[in-house]
Short mmCIF file of C-alpha atoms and ligand atoms in Angstrom, two decimals:
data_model
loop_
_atom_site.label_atom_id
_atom_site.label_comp_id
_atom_site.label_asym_id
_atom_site.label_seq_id
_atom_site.Cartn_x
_atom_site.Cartn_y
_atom_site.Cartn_z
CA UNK A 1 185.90 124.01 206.19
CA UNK A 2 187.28 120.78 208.54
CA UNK A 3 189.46 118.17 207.70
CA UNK A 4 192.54 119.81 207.10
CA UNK A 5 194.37 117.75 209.01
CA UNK A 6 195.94 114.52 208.13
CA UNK A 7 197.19 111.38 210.80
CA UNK A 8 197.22 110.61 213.92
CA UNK A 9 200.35 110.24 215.48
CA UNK A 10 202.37 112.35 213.05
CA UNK A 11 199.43 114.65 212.29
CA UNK A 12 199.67 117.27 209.39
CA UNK A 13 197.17 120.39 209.08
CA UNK A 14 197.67 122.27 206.08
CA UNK A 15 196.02 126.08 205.77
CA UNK A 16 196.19 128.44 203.06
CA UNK A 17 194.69 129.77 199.49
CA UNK A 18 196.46 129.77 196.56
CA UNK A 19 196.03 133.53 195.85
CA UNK A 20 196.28 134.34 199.93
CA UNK A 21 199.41 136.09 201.54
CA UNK A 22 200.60 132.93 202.22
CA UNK A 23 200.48 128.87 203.08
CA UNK A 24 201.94 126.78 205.87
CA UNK A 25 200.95 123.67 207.94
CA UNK A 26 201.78 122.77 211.61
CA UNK A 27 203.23 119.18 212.05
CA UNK A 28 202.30 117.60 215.13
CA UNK A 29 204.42 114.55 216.67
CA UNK A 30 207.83 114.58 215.07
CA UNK A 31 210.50 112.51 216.57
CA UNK A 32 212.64 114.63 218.64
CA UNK A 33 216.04 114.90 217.47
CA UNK A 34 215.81 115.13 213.60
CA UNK A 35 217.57 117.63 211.60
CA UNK A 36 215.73 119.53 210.49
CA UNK A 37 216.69 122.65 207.78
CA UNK A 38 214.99 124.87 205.52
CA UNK A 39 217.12 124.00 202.44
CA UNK A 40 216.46 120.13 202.97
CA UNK A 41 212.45 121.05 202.61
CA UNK A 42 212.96 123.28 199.91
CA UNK A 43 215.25 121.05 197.77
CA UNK A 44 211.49 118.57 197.52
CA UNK A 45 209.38 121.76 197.06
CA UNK A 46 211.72 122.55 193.98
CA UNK A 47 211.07 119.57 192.41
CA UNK A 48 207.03 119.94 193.10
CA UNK A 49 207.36 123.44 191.77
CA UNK A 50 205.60 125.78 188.91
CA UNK A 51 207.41 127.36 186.41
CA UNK A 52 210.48 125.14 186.43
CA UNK A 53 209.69 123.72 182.65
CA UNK A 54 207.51 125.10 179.77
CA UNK A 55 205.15 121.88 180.05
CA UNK A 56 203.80 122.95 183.63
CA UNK A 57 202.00 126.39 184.87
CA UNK A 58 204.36 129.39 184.26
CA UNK A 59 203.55 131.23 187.63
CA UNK A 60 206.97 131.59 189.21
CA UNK A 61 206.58 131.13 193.08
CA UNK A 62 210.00 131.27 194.95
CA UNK A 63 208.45 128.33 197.30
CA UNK A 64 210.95 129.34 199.78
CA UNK A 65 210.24 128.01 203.55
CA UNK A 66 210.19 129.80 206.82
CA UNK A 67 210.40 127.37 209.94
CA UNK A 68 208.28 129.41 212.72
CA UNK A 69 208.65 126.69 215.19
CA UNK A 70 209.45 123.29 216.90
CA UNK A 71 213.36 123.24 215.77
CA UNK A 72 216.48 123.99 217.98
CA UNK A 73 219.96 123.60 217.04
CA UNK A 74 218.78 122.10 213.50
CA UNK A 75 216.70 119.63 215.40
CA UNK A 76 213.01 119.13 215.92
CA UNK A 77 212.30 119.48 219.93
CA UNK A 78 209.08 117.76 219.61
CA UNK A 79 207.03 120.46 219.92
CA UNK A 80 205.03 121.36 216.80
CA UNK A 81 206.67 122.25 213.50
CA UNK A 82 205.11 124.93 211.97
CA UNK A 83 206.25 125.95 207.93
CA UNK A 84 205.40 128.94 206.05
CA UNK A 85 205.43 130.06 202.35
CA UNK A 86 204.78 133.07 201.31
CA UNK A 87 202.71 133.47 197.61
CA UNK A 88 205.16 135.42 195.77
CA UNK A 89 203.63 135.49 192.53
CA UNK A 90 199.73 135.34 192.52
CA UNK A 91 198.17 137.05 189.48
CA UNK A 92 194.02 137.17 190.43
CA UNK A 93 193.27 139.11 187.89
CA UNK A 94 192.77 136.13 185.07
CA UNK A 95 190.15 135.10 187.61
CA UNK A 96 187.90 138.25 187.52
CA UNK A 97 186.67 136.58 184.26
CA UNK A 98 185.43 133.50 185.66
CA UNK A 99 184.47 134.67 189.06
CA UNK A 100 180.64 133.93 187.84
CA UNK A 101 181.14 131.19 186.76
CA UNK A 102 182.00 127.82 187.42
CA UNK A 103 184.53 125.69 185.08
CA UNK A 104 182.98 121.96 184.06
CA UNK A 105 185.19 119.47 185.91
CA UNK A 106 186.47 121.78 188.50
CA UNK A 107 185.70 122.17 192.11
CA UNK A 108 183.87 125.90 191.84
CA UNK A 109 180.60 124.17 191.46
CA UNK A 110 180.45 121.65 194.42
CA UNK A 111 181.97 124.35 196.77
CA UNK A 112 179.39 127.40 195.59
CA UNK A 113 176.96 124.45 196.50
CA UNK A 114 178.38 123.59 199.64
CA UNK A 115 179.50 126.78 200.95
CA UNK A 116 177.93 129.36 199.55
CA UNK A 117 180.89 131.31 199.64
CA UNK A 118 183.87 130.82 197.28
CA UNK A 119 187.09 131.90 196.91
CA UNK A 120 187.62 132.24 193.23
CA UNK A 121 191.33 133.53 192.93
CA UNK A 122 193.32 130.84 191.59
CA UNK A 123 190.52 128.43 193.24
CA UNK A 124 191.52 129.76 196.72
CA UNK A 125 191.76 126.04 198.49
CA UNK A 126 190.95 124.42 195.38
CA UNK A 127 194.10 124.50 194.22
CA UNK A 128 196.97 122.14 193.29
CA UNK A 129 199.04 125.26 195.90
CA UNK A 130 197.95 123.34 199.00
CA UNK A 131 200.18 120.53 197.83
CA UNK A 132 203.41 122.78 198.30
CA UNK A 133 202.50 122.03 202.01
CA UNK A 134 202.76 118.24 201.70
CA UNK A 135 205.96 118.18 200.11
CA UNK A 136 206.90 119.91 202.98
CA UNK A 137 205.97 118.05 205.27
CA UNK A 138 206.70 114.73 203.63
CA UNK A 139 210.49 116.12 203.43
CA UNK A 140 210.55 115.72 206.94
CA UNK A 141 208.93 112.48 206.93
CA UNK A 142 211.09 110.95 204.28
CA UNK A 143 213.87 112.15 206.14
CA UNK A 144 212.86 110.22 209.22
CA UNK A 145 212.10 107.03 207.56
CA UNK A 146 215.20 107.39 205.50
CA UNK A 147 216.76 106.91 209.34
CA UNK A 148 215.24 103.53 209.47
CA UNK A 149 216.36 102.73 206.24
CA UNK A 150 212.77 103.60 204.34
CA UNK A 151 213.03 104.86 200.94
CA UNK A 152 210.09 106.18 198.62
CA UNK A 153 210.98 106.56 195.17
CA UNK A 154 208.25 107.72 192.27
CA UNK A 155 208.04 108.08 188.68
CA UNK A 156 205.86 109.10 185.96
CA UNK A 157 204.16 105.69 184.25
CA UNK A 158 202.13 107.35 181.67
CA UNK A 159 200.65 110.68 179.94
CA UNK A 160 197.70 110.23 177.85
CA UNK A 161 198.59 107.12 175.16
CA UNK A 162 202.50 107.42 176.18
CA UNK A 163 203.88 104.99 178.33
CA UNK A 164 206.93 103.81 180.05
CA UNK A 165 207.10 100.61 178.42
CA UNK A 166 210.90 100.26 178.89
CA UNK A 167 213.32 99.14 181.72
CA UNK A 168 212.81 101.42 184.19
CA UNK A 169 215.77 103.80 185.23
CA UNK A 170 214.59 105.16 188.15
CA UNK A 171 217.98 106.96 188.55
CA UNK A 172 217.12 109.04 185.69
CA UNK A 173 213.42 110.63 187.02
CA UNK A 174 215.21 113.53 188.17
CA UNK A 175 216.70 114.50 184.66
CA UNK A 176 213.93 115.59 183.00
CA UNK A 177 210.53 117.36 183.79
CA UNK A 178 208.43 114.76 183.86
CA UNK A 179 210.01 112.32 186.62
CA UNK A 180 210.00 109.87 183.45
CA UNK A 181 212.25 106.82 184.28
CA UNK A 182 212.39 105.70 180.26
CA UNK A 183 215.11 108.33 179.10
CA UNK A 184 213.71 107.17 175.44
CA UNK A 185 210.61 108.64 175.93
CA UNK A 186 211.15 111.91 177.17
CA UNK A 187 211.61 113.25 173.28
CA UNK A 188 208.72 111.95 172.53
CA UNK A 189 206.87 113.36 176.18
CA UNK A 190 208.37 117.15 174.72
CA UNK A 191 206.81 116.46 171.13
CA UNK A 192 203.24 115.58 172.54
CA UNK A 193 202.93 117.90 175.42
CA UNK A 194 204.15 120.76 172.85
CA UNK A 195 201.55 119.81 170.19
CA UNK A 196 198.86 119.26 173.51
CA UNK A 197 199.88 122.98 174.67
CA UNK A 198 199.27 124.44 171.39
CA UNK A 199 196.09 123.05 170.98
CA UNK A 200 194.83 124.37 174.20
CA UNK A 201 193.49 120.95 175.94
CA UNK A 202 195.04 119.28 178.78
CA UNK A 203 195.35 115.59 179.21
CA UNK A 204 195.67 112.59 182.60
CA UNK A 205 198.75 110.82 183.40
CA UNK A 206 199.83 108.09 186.12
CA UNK A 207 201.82 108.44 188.49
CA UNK A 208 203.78 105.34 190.40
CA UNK A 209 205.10 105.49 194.03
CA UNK A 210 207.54 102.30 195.14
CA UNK A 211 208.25 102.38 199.51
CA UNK A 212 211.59 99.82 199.70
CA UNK A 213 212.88 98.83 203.36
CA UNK A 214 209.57 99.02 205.14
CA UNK A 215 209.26 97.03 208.04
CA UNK A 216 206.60 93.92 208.15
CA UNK A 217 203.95 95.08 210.75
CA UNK A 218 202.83 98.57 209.34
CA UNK A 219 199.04 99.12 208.89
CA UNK A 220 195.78 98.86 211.60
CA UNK A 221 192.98 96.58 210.43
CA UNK A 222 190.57 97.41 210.46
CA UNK A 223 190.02 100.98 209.97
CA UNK A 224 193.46 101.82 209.70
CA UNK A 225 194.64 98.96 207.23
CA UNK A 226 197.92 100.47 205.43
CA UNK A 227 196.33 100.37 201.92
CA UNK A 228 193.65 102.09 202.95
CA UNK A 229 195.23 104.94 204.53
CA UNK A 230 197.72 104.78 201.14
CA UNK A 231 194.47 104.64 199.11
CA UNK A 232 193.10 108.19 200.94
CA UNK A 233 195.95 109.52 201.20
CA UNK A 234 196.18 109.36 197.27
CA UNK A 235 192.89 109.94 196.41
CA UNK A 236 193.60 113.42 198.82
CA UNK A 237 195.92 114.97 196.02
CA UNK A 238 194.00 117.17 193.67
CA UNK A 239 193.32 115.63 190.37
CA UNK A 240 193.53 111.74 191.91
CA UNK A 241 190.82 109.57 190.59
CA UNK A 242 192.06 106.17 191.08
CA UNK A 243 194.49 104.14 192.73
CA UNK A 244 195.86 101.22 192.67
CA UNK A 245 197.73 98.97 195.38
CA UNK A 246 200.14 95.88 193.98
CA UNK A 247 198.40 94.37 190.79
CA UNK A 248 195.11 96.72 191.47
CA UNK A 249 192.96 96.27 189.07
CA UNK A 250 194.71 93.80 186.95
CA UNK A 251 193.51 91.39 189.69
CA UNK A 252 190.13 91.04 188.17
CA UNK A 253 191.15 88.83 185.74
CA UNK A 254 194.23 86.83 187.90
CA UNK A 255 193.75 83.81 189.05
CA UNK A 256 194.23 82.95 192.91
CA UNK A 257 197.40 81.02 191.73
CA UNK A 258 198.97 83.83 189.60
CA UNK A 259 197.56 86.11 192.32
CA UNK A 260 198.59 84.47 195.39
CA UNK A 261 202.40 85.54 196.33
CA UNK A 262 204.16 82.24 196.93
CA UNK A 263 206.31 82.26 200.10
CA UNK A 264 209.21 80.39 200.51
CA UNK A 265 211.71 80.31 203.34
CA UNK A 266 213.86 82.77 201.15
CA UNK A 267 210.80 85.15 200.89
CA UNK A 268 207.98 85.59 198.90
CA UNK A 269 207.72 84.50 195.20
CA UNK A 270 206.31 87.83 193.83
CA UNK A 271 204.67 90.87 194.82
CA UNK A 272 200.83 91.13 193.80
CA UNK A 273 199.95 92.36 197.10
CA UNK A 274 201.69 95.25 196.41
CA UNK A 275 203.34 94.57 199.94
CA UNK A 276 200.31 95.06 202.44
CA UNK A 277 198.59 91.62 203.14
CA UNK A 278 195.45 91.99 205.31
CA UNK A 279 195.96 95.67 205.24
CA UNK A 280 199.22 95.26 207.31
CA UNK A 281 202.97 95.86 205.51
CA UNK A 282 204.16 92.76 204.51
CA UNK A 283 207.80 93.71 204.41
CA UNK A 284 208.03 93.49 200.46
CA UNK A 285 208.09 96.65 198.65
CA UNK A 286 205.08 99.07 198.75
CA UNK A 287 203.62 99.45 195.43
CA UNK A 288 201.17 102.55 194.50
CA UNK A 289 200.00 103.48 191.20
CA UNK A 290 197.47 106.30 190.50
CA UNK A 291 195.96 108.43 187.31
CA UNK A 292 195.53 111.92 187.63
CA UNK A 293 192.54 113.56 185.33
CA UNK A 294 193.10 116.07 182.56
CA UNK A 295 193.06 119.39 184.10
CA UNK A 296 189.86 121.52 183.86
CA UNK A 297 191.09 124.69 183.50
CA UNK A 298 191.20 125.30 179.62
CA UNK A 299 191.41 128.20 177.19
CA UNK A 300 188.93 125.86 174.42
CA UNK A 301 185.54 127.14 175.11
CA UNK A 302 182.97 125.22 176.92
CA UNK A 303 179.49 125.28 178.50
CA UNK A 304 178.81 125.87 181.54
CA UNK A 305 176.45 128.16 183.85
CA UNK A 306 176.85 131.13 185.73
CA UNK A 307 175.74 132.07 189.61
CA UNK A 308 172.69 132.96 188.17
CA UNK A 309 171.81 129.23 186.77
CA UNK A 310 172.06 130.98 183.28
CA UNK A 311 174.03 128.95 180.54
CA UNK A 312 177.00 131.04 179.63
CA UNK A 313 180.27 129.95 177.15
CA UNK A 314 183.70 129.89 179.50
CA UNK A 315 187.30 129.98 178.47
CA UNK A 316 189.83 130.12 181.46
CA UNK A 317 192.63 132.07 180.80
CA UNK A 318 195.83 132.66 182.88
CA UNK A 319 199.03 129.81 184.22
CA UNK A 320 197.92 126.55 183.92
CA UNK A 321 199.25 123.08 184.15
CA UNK A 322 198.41 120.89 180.86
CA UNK A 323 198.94 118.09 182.99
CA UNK A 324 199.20 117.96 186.67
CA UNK A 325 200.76 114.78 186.48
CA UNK A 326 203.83 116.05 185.40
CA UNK A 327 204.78 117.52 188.38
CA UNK A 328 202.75 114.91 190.94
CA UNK A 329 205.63 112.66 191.44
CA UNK A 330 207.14 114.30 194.21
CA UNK A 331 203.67 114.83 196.12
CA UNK A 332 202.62 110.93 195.99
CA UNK A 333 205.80 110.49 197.07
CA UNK A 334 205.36 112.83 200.38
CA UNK A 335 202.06 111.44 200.71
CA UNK A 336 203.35 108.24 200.84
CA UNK A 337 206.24 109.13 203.00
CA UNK A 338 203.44 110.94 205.94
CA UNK A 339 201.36 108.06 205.58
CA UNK A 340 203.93 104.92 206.54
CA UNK A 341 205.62 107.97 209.34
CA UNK A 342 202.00 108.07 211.02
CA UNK A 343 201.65 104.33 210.85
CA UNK A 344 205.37 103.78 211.73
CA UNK A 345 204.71 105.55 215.40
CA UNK A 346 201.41 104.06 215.38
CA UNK A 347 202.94 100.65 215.03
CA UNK A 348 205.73 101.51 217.64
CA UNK A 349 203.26 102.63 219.88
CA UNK A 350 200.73 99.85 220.20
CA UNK A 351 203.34 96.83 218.87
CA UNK A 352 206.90 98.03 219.93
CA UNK A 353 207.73 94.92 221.99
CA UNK A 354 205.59 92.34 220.45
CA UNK A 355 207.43 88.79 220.55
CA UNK A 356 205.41 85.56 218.56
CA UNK A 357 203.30 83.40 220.70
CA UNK A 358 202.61 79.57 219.43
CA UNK A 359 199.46 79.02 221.33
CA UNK A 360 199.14 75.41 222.28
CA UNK A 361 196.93 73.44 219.53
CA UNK A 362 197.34 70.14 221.05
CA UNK A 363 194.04 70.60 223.42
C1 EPS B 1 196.52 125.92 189.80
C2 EPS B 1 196.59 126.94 188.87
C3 EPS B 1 197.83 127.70 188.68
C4 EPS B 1 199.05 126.90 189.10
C5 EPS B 1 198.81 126.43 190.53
C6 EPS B 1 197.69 125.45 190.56
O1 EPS B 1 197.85 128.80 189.53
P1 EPS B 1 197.12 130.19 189.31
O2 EPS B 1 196.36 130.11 188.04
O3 EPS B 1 196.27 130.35 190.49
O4 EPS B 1 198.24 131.19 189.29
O5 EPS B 1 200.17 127.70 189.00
O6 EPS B 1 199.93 125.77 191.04
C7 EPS B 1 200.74 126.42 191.92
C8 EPS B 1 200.79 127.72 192.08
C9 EPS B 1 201.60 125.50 192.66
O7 EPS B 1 202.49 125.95 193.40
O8 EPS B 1 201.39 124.28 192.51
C10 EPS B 1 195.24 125.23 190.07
O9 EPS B 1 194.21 125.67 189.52
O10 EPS B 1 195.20 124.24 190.82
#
């Protein structure tokens, strides 16, 4: 299986299965000098974690980090970082049931297809587990940009017909399980995930990421424009099927002069852009937005087929999330933080001493 790894300056490879001894990733290109320390890391995995609320997956992992290499004296030396959790609470069992067959909407089909061979234990690589490794990695990431006065904030927008209509409060997303900035509609988030758990289904959500203090001059047109990169990044994190940059969608039916950010000596007029124009950082705030699907693993029978090509009834038992996108806040939020760290050497790199030049029009 390639393409585990992620950037190319600040490169990230992830390994690990969800029901394995263990997961980890190696982090290739940090800034030497950082402090570095296991508590900082595990303070974002918390936050990411199972178990920590009755609305997400009740497996209790400890999500507790070992740092194997690449720090000295609390600092990264430059050499690679390499992270390891241990899986401290796997229960494979609940798969024996399914290991035959292959749950509509989930990745066990396409990777019987592809591989031939497939980890069925908690969906082995499948799983939401990898993203423990992100969060990870993004805590040293966000710590860095934090450095250069970067800071990624994200919240939960939506779950299912619930929305956060409201001013936001973004001071409040770490109150409450669901990252919800609208304190007012967390009672009502508790009533219909309750009712939703009960019934056995699962339902989608959005998820919004905000990047404030990024420098103008981020992003590499034109393979590497910044939204791009943002846009694959997202699309990366299990459960992703759309995202959004600045107005996204919504620009369909803008016209170029609502669209069009006005600039004025004091700045620009608004944000529609979502801060990347021409797929480089425009030095107005970052704006990401992106929906998670309902889960697929369900306990409300379905139809599907086994190895065999036979049609056979499923019902997935075991830990499950209702809704991944109550816990995806803090992952779109290291995903966004490894994505402007990669571009932010990549920028220093190529543009580190770039000055304006007014080329002479006159001839
Ligand atoms: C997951 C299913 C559940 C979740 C898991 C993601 O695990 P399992 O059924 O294999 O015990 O608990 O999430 C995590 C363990 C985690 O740390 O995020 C899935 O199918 O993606």
């Amino acid at each position: 299986m390639s393409s585990n790894s992620f950037g190319k300056l600040f490169t990230v490879t992830t390994f690990g299965e969800s029901h394995g001894p263990a997961i980890g990733c190696v982090i290739d290109g940090c800034p030497p000098g950082l402090p570095i320390a296991a508590d900082r890391i595990e303070q974002q995995l918390q936050r990411r974690a199972t178990g920590r609320s009755r609305h997400t997956s009740q497996r209790h992992e400890e999500d507790a980090v070992e740092i194997l290499s690449g720090v000295f004296a609390g600092h990264s030396t430059g050499a690679p970082i390499a992270l390891l959790v241990r899986n401290t609470d796997a229960r494979s069992k609940d798969y024996r049931k399914i290991a035959e067959q292959f749950r509509p909407g989930h990745a066990d089909w396409t990777y019987h297809k592809k591989y031939g061979i497939r980890d069925y234990q908690g969906g082995g690589r499948s799983s939401a587990r990898e993203t423990t490794m992100r969060v990870a990695a993004g805590a040293i990431a966000r710590d860095y940009l934090a450095t250069l006065g970067i800071q990624i904030r994200g919240y939960l927008a939506q779950i299912g017909p619930l929305r956060t209509d409201h001013t936001l409060q973004l001071d409040t997303v770490d109150d409450n399980p669901f990252f919800c900035p609208d304190p007012a509609l967390v009672p009502e988030l508790e009533a219909f995930m309750d009712k939703l758990r009960k019934s056995g289904d699962s339902v989608g959500a959005r998820v919004n990421v905000i990047a404030s203090g990024v420098p103008v001059g981020l992003g590499e047109p034109v393979y590497g424009k910044l939204d791009a990169e943002i846009a694959a990044a997202m699309m990366s994190i299990n459960a992703v099927k759309g995202v959004e940059i600045g107005a996204g969608f919504a620009a369909v039916e803008q016209p170029g002069s609502v669209h069009r950010d006005e600039i004025t000596p004091q700045g620009f007029l608004s944000n529609h852009a979502g801060g990347v124009l021409g797929g480089i950082s425009s030095g107005q705030d970052i704006l990401v937005s992106m929906v998670y699907k309902p889960t697929s693993s369900l306990r409300l029978p379905g139809k599907t087929i086994n190895t065999d090509g036979e049609p056979v009834e499923i019902v997935t038992t075991g830990r499950h999330d209702p809704c991944v996108g109550i816990r995806a806040t803090p992952i779109a939020e290291a995903m966004l933080a490894l994505v402007l760290m990669d571009q932010y050497l990549r920028n220093r790199a190529q543009c580190g001493d770039v000055g304006i030049i007014k080329p002479d029009i006159s001839q």
